[in-house]
XYZ file of N, CA, C and O in Angstrom:
268
model
N -69.629 -29.385 -36.576
C -69.274 -28.263 -36.430
C -69.016 -27.638 -35.180
O -69.612 -28.128 -34.074
N -67.983 -26.796 -35.140
C -67.309 -26.362 -33.876
C -68.581 -25.755 -33.022
O -69.519 -25.108 -33.566
N -68.506 -25.657 -31.672
C -69.464 -24.952 -30.706
C -69.449 -23.296 -31.039
O -67.946 -23.198 -31.297
N -70.740 -22.660 -30.982
C -70.649 -21.349 -30.912
C -69.927 -20.451 -32.222
O -69.812 -19.395 -32.321
N -69.831 -21.525 -33.270
C -69.224 -21.103 -34.498
C -68.051 -20.678 -34.668
O -67.312 -19.719 -35.365
N -67.172 -21.194 -33.685
C -65.718 -20.873 -33.613
C -64.710 -21.867 -34.684
O -65.432 -22.629 -35.236
N -64.121 -21.196 -35.254
C -62.952 -21.212 -36.011
C -62.237 -22.420 -35.618
O -61.884 -22.551 -34.701
N -61.413 -23.188 -36.850
C -60.356 -23.864 -36.126
C -59.378 -23.176 -35.430
O -58.968 -23.781 -34.292
N -58.904 -22.052 -35.680
C -57.716 -21.523 -34.907
C -58.275 -20.961 -33.854
O -57.632 -20.947 -33.023
N -59.499 -20.656 -33.814
C -59.910 -19.969 -32.508
C -60.221 -21.241 -31.610
O -59.931 -20.938 -30.495
N -60.560 -22.472 -32.042
C -60.530 -23.578 -31.128
C -59.191 -23.782 -30.469
O -59.142 -24.289 -29.343
N -58.118 -23.720 -31.485
C -56.537 -24.052 -30.858
C -56.173 -22.886 -29.682
O -55.618 -23.320 -29.052
N -56.657 -21.712 -30.128
C -56.111 -20.826 -29.257
C -57.235 -21.227 -28.073
O -56.425 -20.900 -26.710
N -58.226 -21.204 -27.753
C -59.035 -21.407 -26.836
C -58.266 -23.018 -26.072
O -58.319 -22.769 -24.946
N -58.151 -23.666 -26.739
C -57.138 -24.791 -26.065
C -56.099 -24.410 -25.017
O -55.872 -24.911 -24.224
N -55.337 -23.823 -25.913
C -54.072 -23.019 -25.291
C -54.443 -22.224 -23.968
O -53.770 -22.144 -22.991
N -55.234 -21.263 -24.218
C -55.816 -20.401 -22.976
C -56.173 -21.111 -21.982
O -55.991 -21.143 -20.679
N -56.878 -22.469 -22.588
C -57.194 -23.370 -21.196
C -56.301 -23.978 -20.791
O -56.238 -24.426 -19.447
N -54.846 -24.277 -21.452
C -53.826 -24.867 -20.643
C -52.965 -23.554 -19.926
O -52.194 -23.886 -19.439
N -53.270 -22.500 -19.490
C -52.666 -21.465 -19.013
C -51.829 -20.690 -19.641
O -51.168 -19.935 -18.984
N -51.688 -20.731 -21.194
C -50.712 -20.045 -22.205
C -50.890 -18.570 -22.289
O -52.268 -18.179 -22.279
N -50.076 -17.896 -22.411
C -50.029 -16.393 -22.471
C -50.259 -16.158 -24.183
O -49.893 -17.237 -24.671
N -50.790 -14.814 -24.157
C -51.019 -14.806 -25.571
C -49.470 -14.830 -26.454
O -49.069 -15.573 -27.507
N -48.548 -14.558 -25.929
C -46.890 -14.390 -26.624
C -46.695 -15.810 -26.773
O -46.116 -16.449 -27.622
N -47.104 -16.787 -25.876
C -46.668 -18.115 -25.640
C -47.373 -18.750 -26.746
O -46.969 -19.938 -27.468
N -48.664 -18.521 -26.793
C -49.649 -19.176 -27.761
C -49.245 -18.583 -29.369
O -49.130 -19.696 -29.944
N -48.850 -17.296 -29.492
C -48.604 -17.157 -30.498
C -47.089 -17.754 -30.828
O -47.099 -17.912 -32.155
N -46.423 -17.919 -30.277
C -45.078 -18.600 -30.664
C -45.187 -20.116 -31.047
O -44.659 -20.414 -32.035
N -46.035 -20.903 -30.451
C -46.449 -21.928 -30.682
C -47.155 -22.051 -31.971
O -47.115 -23.169 -32.566
N -47.971 -21.229 -32.434
C -48.696 -20.974 -33.776
C -47.943 -20.442 -34.640
O -48.721 -20.525 -35.962
N -46.861 -19.592 -34.542
C -46.179 -19.057 -35.591
C -47.031 -17.695 -35.746
O -46.787 -17.073 -36.855
N -47.876 -16.942 -34.903
C -48.669 -15.478 -35.056
C -47.894 -14.877 -33.898
O -47.422 -15.408 -33.105
N -48.277 -13.594 -34.255
C -47.830 -12.441 -33.226
C -49.017 -12.529 -32.000
O -50.344 -12.981 -31.972
N -48.559 -12.057 -30.722
C -49.118 -11.986 -29.247
C -50.565 -11.123 -30.061
O -51.618 -11.516 -29.399
N -50.438 -10.188 -30.769
C -51.696 -9.240 -31.267
C -52.547 -10.204 -32.018
O -53.945 -9.748 -31.433
N -52.199 -10.981 -32.890
C -52.985 -11.583 -33.289
C -53.960 -12.520 -32.289
O -54.952 -12.932 -32.543
N -53.043 -13.359 -31.576
C -53.713 -14.281 -30.642
C -54.897 -13.301 -29.751
O -55.568 -13.922 -29.519
N -54.349 -12.240 -29.420
C -55.041 -11.125 -28.747
C -56.660 -11.384 -29.465
O -57.775 -11.279 -29.003
N -56.699 -10.823 -30.898
C -57.655 -10.780 -31.677
C -58.699 -12.152 -31.738
O -59.719 -11.937 -31.530
N -58.306 -13.448 -32.021
C -58.550 -14.525 -31.717
C -59.393 -14.840 -30.293
O -60.388 -15.265 -30.250
N -58.618 -14.371 -29.281
C -59.114 -14.175 -27.981
C -60.450 -13.477 -27.689
O -61.389 -14.156 -27.101
N -60.435 -12.348 -28.273
C -61.736 -11.455 -28.388
C -62.897 -12.186 -28.914
O -63.817 -12.114 -28.383
N -62.363 -12.571 -30.030
C -63.452 -13.230 -31.200
C -63.969 -14.655 -30.342
O -65.088 -14.799 -29.977
N -63.070 -15.185 -29.678
C -63.758 -16.730 -28.577
C -64.539 -15.998 -27.622
O -65.659 -16.353 -27.626
N -64.092 -14.982 -27.006
C -64.811 -14.559 -25.869
C -66.191 -13.924 -26.303
O -67.485 -14.385 -25.739
N -66.372 -13.425 -27.382
C -67.666 -12.438 -28.065
C -68.391 -13.833 -28.609
O -69.618 -13.641 -28.299
N -67.891 -14.755 -29.188
C -68.635 -15.796 -29.941
C -69.337 -16.815 -28.477
O -70.437 -17.340 -28.953
N -68.310 -16.859 -27.433
C -68.892 -17.764 -26.530
C -69.734 -16.906 -25.121
O -70.334 -17.673 -24.765
N -69.853 -15.949 -25.304
C -70.372 -14.822 -24.413
C -69.665 -14.883 -23.098
O -70.271 -14.527 -21.838
N -68.644 -14.932 -23.047
C -67.724 -15.389 -22.067
C -67.132 -13.825 -21.581
O -66.545 -13.111 -22.614
N -66.905 -13.396 -20.323
C -66.236 -12.107 -20.213
C -64.616 -12.325 -19.843
O -64.062 -11.214 -19.983
N -64.300 -13.565 -19.558
C -62.882 -13.753 -19.094
C -62.434 -14.871 -19.783
O -63.240 -15.864 -20.097
N -60.833 -14.895 -19.611
C -60.300 -16.535 -20.481
C -60.680 -17.357 -19.551
O -60.406 -18.493 -20.254
N -60.765 -17.558 -18.072
C -61.037 -18.482 -17.214
C -62.488 -18.744 -17.612
O -62.656 -20.200 -17.628
N -63.457 -18.325 -17.642
C -64.891 -18.451 -17.997
C -64.639 -18.883 -19.434
O -65.631 -20.191 -19.461
N -63.884 -18.799 -20.277
C -64.109 -19.785 -21.684
C -63.514 -20.562 -21.682
O -63.639 -21.750 -22.127
N -62.483 -20.786 -20.732
C -61.838 -22.147 -20.664
C -62.591 -23.093 -19.776
O -62.668 -24.427 -20.262
N -63.490 -22.835 -19.036
C -64.395 -23.501 -18.083
C -65.999 -24.055 -19.157
O -66.066 -25.076 -19.345
N -65.710 -23.058 -20.060
C -66.899 -23.638 -21.310
C -66.236 -24.247 -22.125
O -67.055 -25.366 -22.525
N -65.358 -24.319 -22.753
C -64.599 -25.480 -23.304
C -64.353 -26.513 -22.681
O -64.593 -27.712 -23.338
N -64.117 -26.960 -21.646
C -64.287 -28.123 -20.842
C -65.298 -28.589 -20.388
O -65.954 -29.962 -21.058
N -66.939 -27.727 -20.578
C -67.926 -28.056 -20.392
C -68.225 -29.026 -21.526
O -69.354 -29.937 -21.686
N -67.880 -28.424 -22.788
C -67.923 -28.816 -24.309
C -67.459 -30.021 -24.651
O -67.044 -30.497 -25.954
N -66.145 -30.641 -23.834
C -65.403 -31.574 -23.869
C -64.419 -31.247 -24.886
O -64.123 -32.234 -25.511
N -64.173 -30.067 -25.172
C -62.787 -29.632 -25.875
C -61.732 -29.616 -25.499
O -60.667 -29.620 -26.411
N -61.265 -29.848 -24.141
C -59.976 -30.204 -23.905
C -59.785 -31.826 -23.210
O -60.528 -32.699 -23.228
N -58.549 -31.911 -23.930
C -58.119 -33.329 -23.587
C -57.313 -33.660 -22.233
O -57.087 -32.812 -22.058
C-alpha cells in the first residue's frame, strides 16, 4: 500500500511536485484543473504531515517514491 494512505493520483501529484512542476503544469499533464491539483496537494500535505511542497518532496525521496 502507498505510504501515508496516499491515493494513486496523490502519488502522481507528489512526484510532479517533487519535480518542480506548478499546479497548472501538473493539471495540464494529468488533464485536470489547477484547483483540483491544489486540492490533491493539500491532501498530500495533510496525510504526510508536511507543511510545504518542498518538505513533501523530500519525504517522497526518503520513501523511495522518486525515480
